[in-house]
XYZ file of C-alpha atoms in Angstrom:
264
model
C 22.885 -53.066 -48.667
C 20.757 -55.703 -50.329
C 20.613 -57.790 -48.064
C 19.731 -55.264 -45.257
C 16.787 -54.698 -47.807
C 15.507 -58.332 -48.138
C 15.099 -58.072 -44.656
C 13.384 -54.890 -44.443
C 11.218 -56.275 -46.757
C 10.367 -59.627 -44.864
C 9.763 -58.075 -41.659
C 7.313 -55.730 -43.009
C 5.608 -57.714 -45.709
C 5.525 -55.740 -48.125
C 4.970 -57.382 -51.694
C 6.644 -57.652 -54.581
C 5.730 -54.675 -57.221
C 8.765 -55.730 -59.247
C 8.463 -58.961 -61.792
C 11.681 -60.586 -61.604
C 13.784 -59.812 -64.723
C 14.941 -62.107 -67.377
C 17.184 -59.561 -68.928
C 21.101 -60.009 -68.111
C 21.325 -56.480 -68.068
C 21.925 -54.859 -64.914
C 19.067 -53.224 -63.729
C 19.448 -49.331 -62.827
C 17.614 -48.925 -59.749
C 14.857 -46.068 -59.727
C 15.058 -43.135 -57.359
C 11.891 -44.886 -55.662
C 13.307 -47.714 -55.075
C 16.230 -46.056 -53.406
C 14.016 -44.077 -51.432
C 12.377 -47.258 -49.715
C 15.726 -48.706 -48.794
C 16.194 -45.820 -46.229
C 15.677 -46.737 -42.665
C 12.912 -45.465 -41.258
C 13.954 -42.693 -38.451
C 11.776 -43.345 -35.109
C 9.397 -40.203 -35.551
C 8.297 -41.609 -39.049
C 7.627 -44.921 -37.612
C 5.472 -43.246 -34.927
C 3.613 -41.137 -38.107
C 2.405 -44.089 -39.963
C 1.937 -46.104 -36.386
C -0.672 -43.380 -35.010
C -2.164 -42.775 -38.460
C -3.095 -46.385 -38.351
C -4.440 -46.600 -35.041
C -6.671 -43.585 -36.253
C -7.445 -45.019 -39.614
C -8.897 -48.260 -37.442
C -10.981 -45.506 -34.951
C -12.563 -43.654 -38.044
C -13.241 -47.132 -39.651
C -15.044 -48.504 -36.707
C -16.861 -44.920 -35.978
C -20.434 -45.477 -37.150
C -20.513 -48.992 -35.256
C -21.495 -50.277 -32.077
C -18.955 -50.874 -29.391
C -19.847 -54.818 -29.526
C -19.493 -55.356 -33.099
C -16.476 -53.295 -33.521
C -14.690 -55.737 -30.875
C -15.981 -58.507 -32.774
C -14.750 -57.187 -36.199
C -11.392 -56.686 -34.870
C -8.675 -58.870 -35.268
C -7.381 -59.002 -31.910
C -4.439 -60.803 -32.920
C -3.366 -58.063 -35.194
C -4.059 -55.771 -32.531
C -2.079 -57.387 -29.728
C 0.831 -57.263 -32.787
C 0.775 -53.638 -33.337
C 0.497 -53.048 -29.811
C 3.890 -54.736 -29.048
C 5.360 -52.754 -31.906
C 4.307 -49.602 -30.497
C 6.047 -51.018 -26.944
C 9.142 -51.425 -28.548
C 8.881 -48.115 -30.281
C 8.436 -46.508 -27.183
C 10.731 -48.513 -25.472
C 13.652 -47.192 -28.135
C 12.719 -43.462 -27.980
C 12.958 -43.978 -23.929
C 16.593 -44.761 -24.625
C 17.309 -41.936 -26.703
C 15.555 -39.855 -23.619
C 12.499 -38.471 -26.026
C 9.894 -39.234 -23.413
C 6.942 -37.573 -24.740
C 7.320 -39.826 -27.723
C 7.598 -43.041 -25.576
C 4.851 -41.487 -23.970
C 3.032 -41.612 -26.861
C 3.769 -44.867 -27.934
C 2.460 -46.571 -25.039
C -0.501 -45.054 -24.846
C -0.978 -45.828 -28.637
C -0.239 -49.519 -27.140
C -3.204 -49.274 -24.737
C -5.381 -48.427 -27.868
C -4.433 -51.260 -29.566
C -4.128 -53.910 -27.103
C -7.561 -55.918 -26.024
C -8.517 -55.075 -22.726
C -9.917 -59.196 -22.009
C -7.651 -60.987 -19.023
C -5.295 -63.022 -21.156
C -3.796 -59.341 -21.921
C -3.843 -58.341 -18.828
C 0.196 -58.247 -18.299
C 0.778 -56.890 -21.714
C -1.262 -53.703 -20.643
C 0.155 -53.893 -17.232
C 3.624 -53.468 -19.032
C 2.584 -50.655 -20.679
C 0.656 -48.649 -18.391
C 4.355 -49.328 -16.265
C 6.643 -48.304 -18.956
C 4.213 -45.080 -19.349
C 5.072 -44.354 -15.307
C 8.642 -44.431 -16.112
C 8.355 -41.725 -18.713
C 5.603 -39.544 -16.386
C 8.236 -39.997 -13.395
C 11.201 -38.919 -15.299
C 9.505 -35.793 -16.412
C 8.419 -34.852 -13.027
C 4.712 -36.063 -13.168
C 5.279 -37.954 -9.879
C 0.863 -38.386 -9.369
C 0.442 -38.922 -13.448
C 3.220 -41.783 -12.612
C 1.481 -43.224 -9.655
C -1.731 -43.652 -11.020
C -0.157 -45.828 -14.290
C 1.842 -48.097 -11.769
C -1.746 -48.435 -9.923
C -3.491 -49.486 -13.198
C -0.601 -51.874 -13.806
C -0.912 -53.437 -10.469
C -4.438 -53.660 -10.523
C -4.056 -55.733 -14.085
C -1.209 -57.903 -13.096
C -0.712 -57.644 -8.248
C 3.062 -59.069 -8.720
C 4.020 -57.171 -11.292
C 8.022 -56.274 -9.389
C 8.062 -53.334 -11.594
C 5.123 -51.369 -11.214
C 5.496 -52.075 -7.736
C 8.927 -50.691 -7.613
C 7.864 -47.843 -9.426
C 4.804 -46.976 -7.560
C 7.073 -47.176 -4.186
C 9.942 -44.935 -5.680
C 7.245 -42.279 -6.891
C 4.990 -42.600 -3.341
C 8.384 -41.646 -1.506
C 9.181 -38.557 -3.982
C 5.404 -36.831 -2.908
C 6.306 -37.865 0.863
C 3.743 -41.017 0.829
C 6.172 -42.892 3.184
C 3.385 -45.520 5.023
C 2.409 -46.064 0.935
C 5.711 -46.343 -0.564
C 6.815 -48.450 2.391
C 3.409 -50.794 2.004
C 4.547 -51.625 -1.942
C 8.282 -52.815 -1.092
C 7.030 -55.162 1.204
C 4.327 -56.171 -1.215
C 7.850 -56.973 -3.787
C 9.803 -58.855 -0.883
C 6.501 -60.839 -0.297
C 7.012 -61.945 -4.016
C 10.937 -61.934 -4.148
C 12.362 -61.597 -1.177
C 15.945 -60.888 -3.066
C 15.250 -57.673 -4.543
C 17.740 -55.425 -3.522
C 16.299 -52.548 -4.293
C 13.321 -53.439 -2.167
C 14.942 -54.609 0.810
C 17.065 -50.980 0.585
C 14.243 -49.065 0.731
C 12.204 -51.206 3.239
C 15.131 -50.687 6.015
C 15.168 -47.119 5.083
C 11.423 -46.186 4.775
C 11.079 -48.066 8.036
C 13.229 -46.406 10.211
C 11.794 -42.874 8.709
C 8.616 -43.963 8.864
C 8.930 -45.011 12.830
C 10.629 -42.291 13.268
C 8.270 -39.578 11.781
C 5.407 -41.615 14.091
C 6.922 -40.753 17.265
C 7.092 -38.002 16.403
C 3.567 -37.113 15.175
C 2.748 -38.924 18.568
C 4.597 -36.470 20.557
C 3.172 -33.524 18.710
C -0.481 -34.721 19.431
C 0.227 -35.652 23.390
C 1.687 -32.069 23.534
C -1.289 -30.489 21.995
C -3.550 -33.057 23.971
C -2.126 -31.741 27.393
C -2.330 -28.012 26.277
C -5.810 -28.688 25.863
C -6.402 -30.983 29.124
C -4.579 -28.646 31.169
C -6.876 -25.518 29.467
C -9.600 -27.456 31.150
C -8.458 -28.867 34.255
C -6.379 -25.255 35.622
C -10.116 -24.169 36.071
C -10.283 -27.194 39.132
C -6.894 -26.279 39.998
C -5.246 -29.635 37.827
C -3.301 -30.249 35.260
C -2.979 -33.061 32.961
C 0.370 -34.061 35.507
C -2.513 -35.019 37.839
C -2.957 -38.069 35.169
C -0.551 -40.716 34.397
C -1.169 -43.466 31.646
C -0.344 -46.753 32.585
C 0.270 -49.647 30.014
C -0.995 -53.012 30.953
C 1.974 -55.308 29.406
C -0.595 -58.238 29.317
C -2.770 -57.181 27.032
C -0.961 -53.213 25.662
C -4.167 -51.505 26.679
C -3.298 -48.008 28.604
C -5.547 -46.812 32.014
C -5.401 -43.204 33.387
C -5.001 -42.803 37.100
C -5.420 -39.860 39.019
C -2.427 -38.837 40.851
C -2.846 -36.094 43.582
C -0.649 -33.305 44.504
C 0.504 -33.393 48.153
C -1.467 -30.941 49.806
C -4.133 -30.730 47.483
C -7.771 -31.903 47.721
C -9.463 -33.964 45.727
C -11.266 -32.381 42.392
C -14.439 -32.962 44.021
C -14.129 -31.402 47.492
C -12.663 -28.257 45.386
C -14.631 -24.919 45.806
């Protein structure tokens, strides 16, 4: 148990209130003291994390937005931000996604929004989708992976996640457009090339089909029209020229039947 506590006490830096003893005696350790050797539980490290982030907004309250950046310690910042990703990233694993949910966002407080941390906030922003898509905030989830490819365009992961959450609100074209973004990148992601062969075949699929639907209420309309000369759209056949994939319209005329001009 000591040792567990000589760590605890590296990692966070705390100093020494204790002067070392030079009495033999065994020391009988205060209730305090016993106190501080308990592990943290996740929800008290997210306490004192958000309290700090809010001690640093009331702190910087009454200055300008320029010389609060500069009095920052970005360092520290981009520090505590990774912290609060890791947080988040253990209460994701335990399945408390509201709390991961706040941890990142705490991260996007905290980190500095220059270029050189562009990926860590593209990370987070991603890891925030996760949570939003697991709960069933499919647009909420979509927008992060957006941000996140907007900071960082090969992020695999945001991609990924922005493709899995366009296909859950029906955005086939989109979802399909994003895997083969990731196979542009990494052409050996599975998971991409899965759902490229199957978005593709849906998506042609659901074209032809919107195609059909529009030619059918395209002739209801033409032949609406042309039944008052005595036509119908049958009169018209398109013809694709295989040179250059353009389509003409030529009249075809029923046997017996005059031509739309000589009609009465």
């Amino acid at each position: 148990m000591a040792e567990r506590f000589e760590v605890l006490e590296e990692e966070t830096h705390y100093p020494s209130t204790h002067p070392k003893s030079v009495d033999k005696q065994p020391q009988i350790p205060q209730p305090e003291e016993e106190e501080n050797k308990e592990e943290e539980t996740l929800e008290q490290q997210l306490e004192r994390l958000v309290l700090s982030v809010k001690k640093n907004e009331d702190e910087g309250g009454d200055k300008s937005e320029e010389v609060k950046d500069a009095s920052r310690d970005k360092n520290d910042d981009v520090k505590k931000a990774s912290k609060a990703k890791d947080l988040g990233n253990k209460f994701f694993a335990r399945g408390s996604l509201l709390d991961a949910i706040e941890c990142y966002t705490t991260a996007l407080k905290l980190c500095p929004t220059e270029d050189e941390y562009a990926y860590n906030r593209a990370v987070y922003f991603s890891n925030r989708a996760a949570c939003l898509l697991r709960l069933g905030r499919t647009e909420e989830s979509v927008d992060d992976c957006t941000q996140a490819v907007t900071l960082s365009p090969t992020y695999v992961k945001a991609l990924l996640r922005r493709a899995e959450a366009l296909e859950k609100l029906e955005k086939l074209e989109d979802a399909l457009a994003d895997y083969d973004a990731v196979l542009k990148i990494d052409p050996t992601v599975r998971s991409a090339v899965k759902g490229h062969e199957r978005l593709q075949k849906v998506v042609h699929e659901r074209q032809e089909k919107m195609k059909a639907e529009m030619l059918d209420k395209l002739k209801g309309f033409g032949n609406t029209i042309l039944g008052k000369f005595g036509l119908s759209t049958d009169n018209f056949q398109m013809v694709q020229d295989p040179a250059t994939g353009s389509y003409s319209i030529n009249f075809q005329q029923n046997q017996g039947q005059q031509p739309p001009q000589q009609q009465k």
